[in-house]
PDB file of N, CA and C in Angstrom:
ATOM      1  N   MET A  21      24.725  -5.633 -54.658  1.00 84.00           N
ATOM      2  CA  MET A  21      24.520  -6.325 -54.062  1.00 84.00           C
ATOM      3  C   MET A  21      24.038  -6.315 -52.755  1.00 84.00           C
ATOM      4  N   TRP A  22      24.634  -4.953 -52.015  1.00 84.00           N
ATOM      5  CA  TRP A  22      24.904  -4.641 -51.023  1.00 84.00           C
ATOM      6  C   TRP A  22      23.549  -4.053 -50.465  1.00 84.00           C
ATOM      7  N   TRP A  23      22.558  -3.542 -51.491  1.00 90.00           N
ATOM      8  CA  TRP A  23      21.198  -3.040 -51.531  1.00 90.00           C
ATOM      9  C   TRP A  23      20.339  -4.189 -50.825  1.00 90.00           C
ATOM     10  N   ILE A  24      20.539  -5.454 -51.135  1.00 91.00           N
ATOM     11  CA  ILE A  24      19.668  -6.484 -51.139  1.00 91.00           C
ATOM     12  C   ILE A  24      19.728  -6.461 -49.446  1.00 91.00           C
ATOM     13  N   TRP A  25      20.856  -6.399 -48.948  1.00 91.00           N
ATOM     14  CA  TRP A  25      21.019  -6.650 -47.258  1.00 91.00           C
ATOM     15  C   TRP A  25      20.247  -5.538 -46.535  1.00 91.00           C
ATOM     16  N   VAL A  26      20.584  -4.358 -47.146  1.00 91.00           N
ATOM     17  CA  VAL A  26      20.108  -3.175 -46.136  1.00 91.00           C
ATOM     18  C   VAL A  26      18.137  -3.239 -46.478  1.00 91.00           C
ATOM     19  N   SER A  27      17.693  -3.628 -47.882  1.00 93.00           N
ATOM     20  CA  SER A  27      16.486  -3.440 -47.646  1.00 93.00           C
ATOM     21  C   SER A  27      15.881  -4.959 -46.871  1.00 93.00           C
ATOM     22  N   GLY A  28      16.487  -5.856 -47.004  1.00 91.00           N
ATOM     23  CA  GLY A  28      15.964  -7.135 -45.784  1.00 91.00           C
ATOM     24  C   GLY A  28      16.155  -6.385 -44.662  1.00 91.00           C
ATOM     25  N   MET A  29      17.394  -5.565 -44.040  1.00 94.00           N
ATOM     26  CA  MET A  29      17.271  -5.299 -42.561  1.00 94.00           C
ATOM     27  C   MET A  29      16.033  -4.302 -42.298  1.00 94.00           C
ATOM     28  N   VAL A  30      15.668  -3.816 -43.405  1.00 92.00           N
ATOM     29  CA  VAL A  30      14.730  -2.656 -43.135  1.00 92.00           C
ATOM     30  C   VAL A  30      13.293  -3.624 -43.129  1.00 92.00           C
ATOM     31  N   VAL A  31      13.035  -4.371 -43.767  1.00 93.00           N
ATOM     32  CA  VAL A  31      12.085  -5.031 -43.627  1.00 93.00           C
ATOM     33  C   VAL A  31      11.579  -5.966 -42.526  1.00 93.00           C
ATOM     34  N   LEU A  32      12.942  -6.429 -42.043  1.00 94.00           N
ATOM     35  CA  LEU A  32      12.975  -7.061 -40.640  1.00 94.00           C
ATOM     36  C   LEU A  32      12.405  -6.275 -39.480  1.00 94.00           C
ATOM     37  N   PHE A  33      13.266  -4.821 -39.783  1.00 95.00           N
ATOM     38  CA  PHE A  33      12.884  -3.856 -38.355  1.00 95.00           C
ATOM     39  C   PHE A  33      11.835  -3.508 -39.027  1.00 95.00           C
ATOM     40  N   GLY A  34      10.711  -3.399 -39.913  1.00 93.00           N
ATOM     41  CA  GLY A  34       9.325  -2.932 -40.007  1.00 93.00           C
ATOM     42  C   GLY A  34       8.675  -3.879 -39.354  1.00 93.00           C
ATOM     43  N   ALA A  35       9.065  -5.257 -39.652  1.00 93.00           N
ATOM     44  CA  ALA A  35       8.073  -6.008 -39.241  1.00 93.00           C
ATOM     45  C   ALA A  35       8.218  -6.320 -37.769  1.00 93.00           C
ATOM     46  N   GLY A  36       9.308  -6.280 -37.091  1.00 92.00           N
ATOM     47  CA  GLY A  36       9.781  -5.909 -35.488  1.00 92.00           C
ATOM     48  C   GLY A  36       8.479  -5.070 -34.883  1.00 92.00           C
ATOM     49  N   TYR A  37       8.742  -3.914 -35.523  1.00 94.00           N
ATOM     50  CA  TYR A  37       7.916  -2.792 -35.459  1.00 94.00           C
ATOM     51  C   TYR A  37       6.317  -2.935 -35.245  1.00 94.00           C
ATOM     52  N   ALA A  38       5.893  -3.495 -36.383  1.00 93.00           N
ATOM     53  CA  ALA A  38       4.500  -3.864 -36.429  1.00 93.00           C
ATOM     54  C   ALA A  38       4.326  -4.772 -35.515  1.00 93.00           C
ATOM     55  N   MET A  39       4.971  -5.907 -34.937  1.00 94.00           N
ATOM     56  CA  MET A  39       4.644  -6.932 -34.162  1.00 94.00           C
ATOM     57  C   MET A  39       4.564  -6.220 -32.546  1.00 94.00           C
ATOM     58  N   ILE A  40       5.318  -5.307 -32.567  1.00 94.00           N
ATOM     59  CA  ILE A  40       4.892  -4.528 -31.114  1.00 94.00           C
ATOM     60  C   ILE A  40       4.035  -3.486 -30.943  1.00 94.00           C
ATOM     61  N   ALA A  41       4.024  -2.968 -31.827  1.00 95.00           N
ATOM     62  CA  ALA A  41       3.068  -1.779 -32.341  1.00 95.00           C
ATOM     63  C   ALA A  41       1.482  -1.813 -32.306  1.00 95.00           C
ATOM     64  N   VAL A  42       1.549  -2.762 -32.939  1.00 95.00           N
ATOM     65  CA  VAL A  42      -0.053  -3.215 -33.637  1.00 95.00           C
ATOM     66  C   VAL A  42      -0.817  -3.563 -32.075  1.00 95.00           C
ATOM     67  N   PRO A  43      -0.595  -4.375 -31.649  1.00 96.00           N
ATOM     68  CA  PRO A  43      -1.208  -4.836 -30.547  1.00 96.00           C
ATOM     69  C   PRO A  43      -1.217  -3.736 -28.988  1.00 96.00           C
ATOM     70  N   ARG A  44      -0.116  -3.109 -29.088  1.00 96.00           N
ATOM     71  CA  ARG A  44      -0.327  -1.960 -28.010  1.00 96.00           C
ATOM     72  C   ARG A  44      -1.318  -0.760 -28.428  1.00 96.00           C
ATOM     73  N   LEU A  45      -1.240  -0.553 -29.665  1.00 95.00           N
ATOM     74  CA  LEU A  45      -2.120   0.459 -30.460  1.00 95.00           C
ATOM     75  C   LEU A  45      -3.743  -0.113 -30.154  1.00 95.00           C
ATOM     76  N   ARG A  46      -4.124  -1.740 -30.595  1.00 96.00           N
ATOM     77  CA  ARG A  46      -5.566  -2.100 -30.402  1.00 96.00           C
ATOM     78  C   ARG A  46      -5.332  -2.228 -29.011  1.00 96.00           C
ATOM     79  N   ALA A  47      -4.965  -2.121 -27.820  1.00 95.00           N
ATOM     80  CA  ALA A  47      -5.221  -2.200 -26.325  1.00 95.00           C
ATOM     81  C   ALA A  47      -5.723  -0.655 -25.985  1.00 95.00           C
ATOM     82  N   ARG A  48      -4.578  -0.194 -26.829  1.00 94.00           N
ATOM     83  CA  ARG A  48      -5.261   1.455 -25.709  1.00 94.00           C
ATOM     84  C   ARG A  48      -6.572   1.748 -26.617  1.00 94.00           C
ATOM     85  N   ALA A  49      -6.801   1.606 -28.048  1.00 93.00           N
ATOM     86  CA  ALA A  49      -8.021   1.915 -28.366  1.00 93.00           C
ATOM     87  C   ALA A  49      -9.311   1.167 -27.726  1.00 93.00           C
ATOM     88  N   MET A  50      -8.985  -0.199 -27.360  1.00 95.00           N
ATOM     89  CA  MET A  50     -10.153  -0.591 -26.807  1.00 95.00           C
ATOM     90  C   MET A  50     -10.307   0.022 -25.115  1.00 95.00           C
ATOM     91  N   ALA A  51      -9.205   0.313 -24.846  1.00 93.00           N
ATOM     92  CA  ALA A  51      -9.768   1.034 -22.963  1.00 93.00           C
ATOM     93  C   ALA A  51     -10.284   2.140 -23.470  1.00 93.00           C
ATOM     94  N   ARG A  52     -10.221   3.177 -24.415  1.00 93.00           N
ATOM     95  CA  ARG A  52     -10.575   4.122 -24.874  1.00 93.00           C
ATOM     96  C   ARG A  52     -11.756   3.658 -24.920  1.00 93.00           C
ATOM     97  N   ARG A  53     -12.368   2.904 -25.924  1.00 94.00           N
ATOM     98  CA  ARG A  53     -13.796   2.502 -26.071  1.00 94.00           C
ATOM     99  C   ARG A  53     -14.677   2.190 -24.869  1.00 94.00           C
ATOM    100  N   VAL A  54     -13.623   1.256 -24.213  1.00 94.00           N
ATOM    101  CA  VAL A  54     -14.210   0.696 -22.804  1.00 94.00           C
ATOM    102  C   VAL A  54     -14.869   2.183 -21.899  1.00 94.00           C
ATOM    103  N   ALA A  55     -13.880   3.020 -21.710  1.00 94.00           N
ATOM    104  CA  ALA A  55     -13.898   3.748 -20.992  1.00 94.00           C
ATOM    105  C   ALA A  55     -14.952   5.062 -21.111  1.00 94.00           C
ATOM    106  N   TRP A  56     -15.317   5.403 -22.584  1.00 94.00           N
ATOM    107  CA  TRP A  56     -15.863   6.151 -23.089  1.00 94.00           C
ATOM    108  C   TRP A  56     -17.867   5.435 -22.991  1.00 94.00           C
ATOM    109  N   SER A  57     -17.583   4.042 -22.769  1.00 95.00           N
ATOM    110  CA  SER A  57     -18.987   3.293 -22.863  1.00 95.00           C
ATOM    111  C   SER A  57     -19.383   3.426 -21.456  1.00 95.00           C
ATOM    112  N   ALA A  58     -18.293   3.459 -20.447  1.00 95.00           N
ATOM    113  CA  ALA A  58     -18.960   3.431 -19.052  1.00 95.00           C
ATOM    114  C   ALA A  58     -19.294   4.940 -18.721  1.00 95.00           C
ATOM    115  N   THR A  59     -18.504   5.761 -19.312  1.00 95.00           N
ATOM    116  CA  THR A  59     -19.090   7.268 -19.124  1.00 95.00           C
ATOM    117  C   THR A  59     -20.510   7.628 -19.381  1.00 95.00           C
ATOM    118  N   HIS A  60     -20.792   7.311 -21.106  1.00 95.00           N
ATOM    119  CA  HIS A  60     -21.868   7.658 -21.725  1.00 95.00           C
ATOM    120  C   HIS A  60     -23.146   6.801 -20.700  1.00 95.00           C
ATOM    121  N   THR A  61     -22.717   5.487 -19.907  1.00 96.00           N
ATOM    122  CA  THR A  61     -23.521   5.107 -19.225  1.00 96.00           C
ATOM    123  C   THR A  61     -24.100   5.624 -17.968  1.00 96.00           C
ATOM    124  N   ALA A  62     -22.736   6.383 -17.104  1.00 96.00           N
ATOM    125  CA  ALA A  62     -23.201   6.898 -16.044  1.00 96.00           C
ATOM    126  C   ALA A  62     -23.757   8.391 -16.102  1.00 96.00           C
ATOM    127  N   ILE A  63     -23.475   9.257 -17.674  1.00 96.00           N
ATOM    128  CA  ILE A  63     -24.621  10.078 -17.834  1.00 96.00           C
ATOM    129  C   ILE A  63     -25.852   9.723 -18.010  1.00 96.00           C
ATOM    130  N   ALA A  64     -26.064   8.787 -18.561  1.00 96.00           N
ATOM    131  CA  ALA A  64     -27.669   8.236 -18.756  1.00 96.00           C
ATOM    132  C   ALA A  64     -27.854   8.244 -17.629  1.00 96.00           C
ATOM    133  N   ALA A  65     -27.234   7.627 -16.607  1.00 96.00           N
ATOM    134  CA  ALA A  65     -27.833   6.996 -15.559  1.00 96.00           C
ATOM    135  C   ALA A  65     -28.277   8.731 -14.558  1.00 96.00           C
ATOM    136  N   ALA A  66     -27.208   9.269 -15.019  1.00 95.00           N
ATOM    137  CA  ALA A  66     -27.493  10.570 -13.863  1.00 95.00           C
ATOM    138  C   ALA A  66     -28.577  11.619 -14.554  1.00 95.00           C
ATOM    139  N   GLN A  67     -28.269  11.028 -16.094  1.00 95.00           N
ATOM    140  CA  GLN A  67     -29.937  11.994 -16.385  1.00 95.00           C
ATOM    141  C   GLN A  67     -31.185  11.505 -15.899  1.00 95.00           C
ATOM    142  N   VAL A  68     -31.176  10.277 -16.044  1.00 95.00           N
ATOM    143  CA  VAL A  68     -32.610   9.789 -15.346  1.00 95.00           C
ATOM    144  C   VAL A  68     -32.843   9.812 -14.149  1.00 95.00           C
ATOM    145  N   SER A  69     -31.816  10.170 -13.197  1.00 93.00           N
ATOM    146  CA  SER A  69     -31.864  10.435 -11.621  1.00 93.00           C
ATOM    147  C   SER A  69     -32.556  11.869 -11.650  1.00 93.00           C
ATOM    148  N   ARG A  70     -32.219  12.794 -12.594  1.00 92.00           N
ATOM    149  CA  ARG A  70     -32.230  14.106 -12.458  1.00 92.00           C
ATOM    150  C   ARG A  70     -33.766  14.708 -13.118  1.00 92.00           C
ATOM    151  N   ASP A  71     -34.394  13.455 -14.556  1.00 91.00           N
ATOM    152  CA  ASP A  71     -35.770  13.391 -14.608  1.00 91.00           C
ATOM    153  C   ASP A  71     -36.539  13.484 -13.677  1.00 91.00           C
ATOM    154  N   ALA A  72     -36.136  12.053 -12.185  1.00 90.00           N
ATOM    155  CA  ALA A  72     -36.839  11.831 -11.298  1.00 90.00           C
ATOM    156  C   ALA A  72     -37.065  12.613 -10.207  1.00 90.00           C
ATOM    157  N   ALA A  73     -36.076  13.495 -10.074  1.00 87.00           N
ATOM    158  CA  ALA A  73     -35.653  14.168  -8.997  1.00 87.00           C
ATOM    159  C   ALA A  73     -36.630  15.472  -9.030  1.00 87.00           C
ATOM    160  N   ARG A  74     -36.716  16.247  -7.622  1.00 83.00           N
ATOM    161  CA  ARG A  74     -37.627  17.333  -7.667  1.00 83.00           C
ATOM    162  C   ARG A  74     -36.505  18.283  -8.336  1.00 83.00           C
ATOM    163  N   PRO A  75     -36.853  19.331  -8.781  1.00 79.00           N
ATOM    164  CA  PRO A  75     -35.759  20.711  -9.370  1.00 79.00           C
ATOM    165  C   PRO A  75     -35.686  21.270  -8.230  1.00 79.00           C
ATOM    166  N   GLY A  76     -34.200  21.707  -8.464  1.00 76.00           N
ATOM    167  CA  GLY A  76     -33.744  22.834  -7.365  1.00 76.00           C
ATOM    168  C   GLY A  76     -32.239  22.622  -7.113  1.00 76.00           C
ATOM    169  N   ASP A  77     -31.836  21.192  -7.652  1.00 73.00           N
ATOM    170  CA  ASP A  77     -30.363  20.974  -7.059  1.00 73.00           C
ATOM    171  C   ASP A  77     -29.431  21.240  -7.699  1.00 73.00           C
ATOM    172  N   ASP A  78     -28.554  22.632  -8.087  1.00 88.00           N
ATOM    173  CA  ASP A  78     -28.039  23.340  -8.874  1.00 88.00           C
ATOM    174  C   ASP A  78     -26.490  22.767  -9.437  1.00 88.00           C
ATOM    175  N   GLU A  79     -26.155  22.550  -7.580  1.00 92.00           N
ATOM    176  CA  GLU A  79     -24.859  21.619  -7.766  1.00 92.00           C
ATOM    177  C   GLU A  79     -24.899  20.241  -8.933  1.00 92.00           C
ATOM    178  N   ALA A  80     -25.795  19.078  -8.715  1.00 93.00           N
ATOM    179  CA  ALA A  80     -25.819  18.430  -9.265  1.00 93.00           C
ATOM    180  C   ALA A  80     -25.798  18.743 -10.434  1.00 93.00           C
ATOM    181  N   ALA A  81     -26.873  19.660 -10.875  1.00 93.00           N
ATOM    182  CA  ALA A  81     -27.197  19.960 -12.257  1.00 93.00           C
ATOM    183  C   ALA A  81     -25.754  20.135 -13.409  1.00 93.00           C
ATOM    184  N   GLU A  82     -25.134  21.349 -12.195  1.00 95.00           N
ATOM    185  CA  GLU A  82     -23.878  21.764 -12.757  1.00 95.00           C
ATOM    186  C   GLU A  82     -22.746  20.776 -13.086  1.00 95.00           C
ATOM    187  N   LEU A  83     -22.612  19.703 -12.040  1.00 95.00           N
ATOM    188  CA  LEU A  83     -21.583  18.715 -12.161  1.00 95.00           C
ATOM    189  C   LEU A  83     -22.257  17.897 -13.685  1.00 95.00           C
ATOM    190  N   LEU A  84     -23.418  17.716 -13.562  1.00 95.00           N
ATOM    191  CA  LEU A  84     -24.080  16.999 -15.010  1.00 95.00           C
ATOM    192  C   LEU A  84     -23.423  17.710 -16.035  1.00 95.00           C
ATOM    193  N   ARG A  85     -23.744  18.781 -16.082  1.00 96.00           N
ATOM    194  CA  ARG A  85     -23.236  19.722 -17.591  1.00 96.00           C
ATOM    195  C   ARG A  85     -21.602  19.619 -17.369  1.00 96.00           C
ATOM    196  N   ARG A  86     -21.088  19.373 -16.375  1.00 96.00           N
ATOM    197  CA  ARG A  86     -19.509  19.289 -16.546  1.00 96.00           C
ATOM    198  C   ARG A  86     -18.870  18.201 -17.457  1.00 96.00           C
ATOM    199  N   ALA A  87     -19.676  17.201 -16.934  1.00 96.00           N
ATOM    200  CA  ALA A  87     -19.593  16.167 -17.461  1.00 96.00           C
ATOM    201  C   ALA A  87     -19.805  15.629 -19.015  1.00 96.00           C
ATOM    202  N   GLU A  88     -20.984  16.628 -19.250  1.00 94.00           N
ATOM    203  CA  GLU A  88     -21.437  16.190 -20.500  1.00 94.00           C
ATOM    204  C   GLU A  88     -20.473  16.865 -21.502  1.00 94.00           C
ATOM    205  N   SER A  89     -20.341  17.927 -21.007  1.00 95.00           N
ATOM    206  CA  SER A  89     -19.043  19.159 -21.742  1.00 95.00           C
ATOM    207  C   SER A  89     -17.915  18.130 -21.588  1.00 95.00           C
ATOM    208  N   ILE A  90     -17.668  17.715 -20.747  1.00 94.00           N
ATOM    209  CA  ILE A  90     -16.048  16.736 -21.363  1.00 94.00           C
ATOM    210  C   ILE A  90     -16.244  15.786 -22.273  1.00 94.00           C
ATOM    211  N   ALA A  91     -17.429  15.074 -22.072  1.00 93.00           N
ATOM    212  CA  ALA A  91     -18.006  14.064 -23.093  1.00 93.00           C
ATOM    213  C   ALA A  91     -17.996  14.313 -24.570  1.00 93.00           C
ATOM    214  N   ALA A  92     -18.695  15.735 -24.574  1.00 92.00           N
ATOM    215  CA  ALA A  92     -18.701  16.454 -25.862  1.00 92.00           C
ATOM    216  C   ALA A  92     -17.583  16.684 -26.726  1.00 92.00           C
ATOM    217  N   ALA A  93     -16.124  16.947 -25.818  1.00 90.00           N
ATOM    218  CA  ALA A  93     -14.670  17.412 -26.210  1.00 90.00           C
ATOM    219  C   ALA A  93     -14.056  16.166 -26.422  1.00 90.00           C
ATOM    220  N   ARG A  94     -14.438  14.999 -25.755  1.00 83.00           N
ATOM    221  CA  ARG A  94     -13.900  13.667 -26.203  1.00 83.00           C
ATOM    222  C   ARG A  94     -12.330  13.624 -25.529  1.00 83.00           C
ATOM    223  N   GLY A  95     -11.747  12.817 -25.662  1.00 84.00           N
ATOM    224  CA  GLY A  95     -10.245  12.690 -24.825  1.00 84.00           C
ATOM    225  C   GLY A  95     -10.035  11.295 -24.847  1.00 84.00           C
ATOM    226  N   GLY A  96      -9.201  10.948 -24.006  1.00 87.00           N
ATOM    227  CA  GLY A  96      -8.455   9.857 -23.489  1.00 87.00           C
ATOM    228  C   GLY A  96      -9.686   9.545 -22.389  1.00 87.00           C
ATOM    229  N   PRO A  97      -8.647   8.133 -22.121  1.00 89.00           N
ATOM    230  CA  PRO A  97      -9.413   7.690 -20.741  1.00 89.00           C
ATOM    231  C   PRO A  97      -9.756   8.569 -19.586  1.00 89.00           C
ATOM    232  N   ASP A  98      -8.428   9.011 -19.311  1.00 92.00           N
ATOM    233  CA  ASP A  98      -8.390   9.652 -18.481  1.00 92.00           C
ATOM    234  C   ASP A  98      -9.822  11.043 -18.095  1.00 92.00           C
ATOM    235  N   ALA A  99      -9.816  11.326 -19.345  1.00 93.00           N
ATOM    236  CA  ALA A  99     -11.130  12.592 -19.742  1.00 93.00           C
ATOM    237  C   ALA A  99     -12.268  12.079 -19.277  1.00 93.00           C
ATOM    238  N   ALA A 100     -12.500  10.549 -19.991  1.00 94.00           N
ATOM    239  CA  ALA A 100     -13.529   9.652 -19.829  1.00 94.00           C
ATOM    240  C   ALA A 100     -13.766   9.374 -18.379  1.00 94.00           C
ATOM    241  N   GLY A 101     -12.975   9.211 -17.600  1.00 93.00           N
ATOM    242  CA  GLY A 101     -13.046   8.768 -15.837  1.00 93.00           C
ATOM    243  C   GLY A 101     -13.235   9.965 -15.132  1.00 93.00           C
ATOM    244  N   GLU A 102     -13.077  10.950 -15.446  1.00 95.00           N
ATOM    245  CA  GLU A 102     -13.306  12.372 -15.109  1.00 95.00           C
ATOM    246  C   GLU A 102     -14.700  12.536 -15.255  1.00 95.00           C
ATOM    247  N   ALA A 103     -15.412  12.436 -16.061  1.00 95.00           N
ATOM    248  CA  ALA A 103     -16.585  12.736 -16.690  1.00 95.00           C
ATOM    249  C   ALA A 103     -17.376  11.937 -16.117  1.00 95.00           C
ATOM    250  N   ALA A 104     -17.077  10.229 -16.005  1.00 96.00           N
ATOM    251  CA  ALA A 104     -17.632   9.301 -15.458  1.00 96.00           C
ATOM    252  C   ALA A 104     -17.954   9.778 -14.037  1.00 96.00           C
ATOM    253  N   GLU A 105     -16.751  10.209 -13.461  1.00 96.00           N
ATOM    254  CA  GLU A 105     -16.826  10.110 -11.752  1.00 96.00           C
ATOM    255  C   GLU A 105     -18.060  11.574 -11.916  1.00 96.00           C
ATOM    256  N   LEU A 106     -17.891  12.684 -12.350  1.00 96.00           N
ATOM    257  CA  LEU A 106     -18.680  13.778 -12.337  1.00 96.00           C
ATOM    258  C   LEU A 106     -20.306  13.184 -12.302  1.00 96.00           C
ATOM    259  N   ALA A 107     -20.431  12.531 -13.642  1.00 96.00           N
ATOM    260  CA  ALA A 107     -21.533  12.032 -13.503  1.00 96.00           C
ATOM    261  C   ALA A 107     -22.337  11.034 -12.560  1.00 96.00           C
ATOM    262  N   ARG A 108     -21.226  10.429 -11.843  1.00 96.00           N
ATOM    263  CA  ARG A 108     -21.741   9.237 -10.609  1.00 96.00           C
ATOM    264  C   ARG A 108     -21.837  10.463  -9.752  1.00 96.00           C
ATOM    265  N   SER A 109     -21.229  11.156  -9.252  1.00 96.00           N
ATOM    266  CA  SER A 109     -21.539  12.161  -8.244  1.00 96.00           C
ATOM    267  C   SER A 109     -22.692  13.162  -8.400  1.00 96.00           C
ATOM    268  N   ALA A 110     -23.200  13.397  -9.557  1.00 95.00           N
ATOM    269  CA  ALA A 110     -24.731  14.353 -10.119  1.00 95.00           C
ATOM    270  C   ALA A 110     -25.697  13.156  -9.406  1.00 95.00           C
ATOM    271  N   ASP A 111     -25.616  11.914  -9.796  1.00 94.00           N
ATOM    272  CA  ASP A 111     -26.208  10.810  -9.635  1.00 94.00           C
ATOM    273  C   ASP A 111     -26.719  10.450  -8.405  1.00 94.00           C
ATOM    274  N   ARG A 112     -25.656  10.594  -7.574  1.00 94.00           N
ATOM    275  CA  ARG A 112     -25.614  10.277  -6.113  1.00 94.00           C
ATOM    276  C   ARG A 112     -26.371  11.342  -5.377  1.00 94.00           C
ATOM    277  N   MET A 113     -26.163  12.593  -5.443  1.00 92.00           N
ATOM    278  CA  MET A 113     -26.676  14.052  -5.129  1.00 92.00           C
ATOM    279  C   MET A 113     -28.313  13.632  -5.382  1.00 92.00           C
ATOM    280  N   TRP A 114     -28.738  13.699  -6.892  1.00 90.00           N
ATOM    281  CA  TRP A 114     -30.046  13.156  -7.126  1.00 90.00           C
ATOM    282  C   TRP A 114     -30.930  12.128  -6.425  1.00 90.00           C
ATOM    283  N   ARG A 115     -30.270  10.967  -6.256  1.00 90.00           N
ATOM    284  CA  ARG A 115     -30.649   9.682  -5.390  1.00 90.00           C
ATOM    285  C   ARG A 115     -31.070  10.151  -3.787  1.00 90.00           C
ATOM    286  N   SER A 116     -29.732  10.997  -3.790  1.00 87.00           N
ATOM    287  CA  SER A 116     -29.962  11.204  -1.874  1.00 87.00           C
ATOM    288  C   SER A 116     -30.960  12.260  -1.621  1.00 87.00           C
ATOM    289  N   ARG A 117     -31.471  12.953  -2.619  1.00 75.00           N
ATOM    290  CA  ARG A 117     -33.023  13.702  -2.378  1.00 75.00           C
ATOM    291  C   ARG A 117     -34.075  13.072  -2.180  1.00 75.00           C
TER     292      ARG A 117
END
């Protein structure tokens, strides 16, 4: 008879854990997808600026290569933010020329 109480406690504990964990996991996954989407947009904008600019800006090309390398390795939102900032910097350099 005691095993019924124990199994009921396990079920209640599991349900409580799932109620807390599932929304947090979904929010974390959504934040990651949004960050990487913004990164890919920034990289694409930098590539367009690169194609429109005159050749010869090696610093901006290196920043874009680093951003693409970080994007290829994937990671969390922090890595996405770093890659997006590198791509935006390269984009600003090419636009200022």
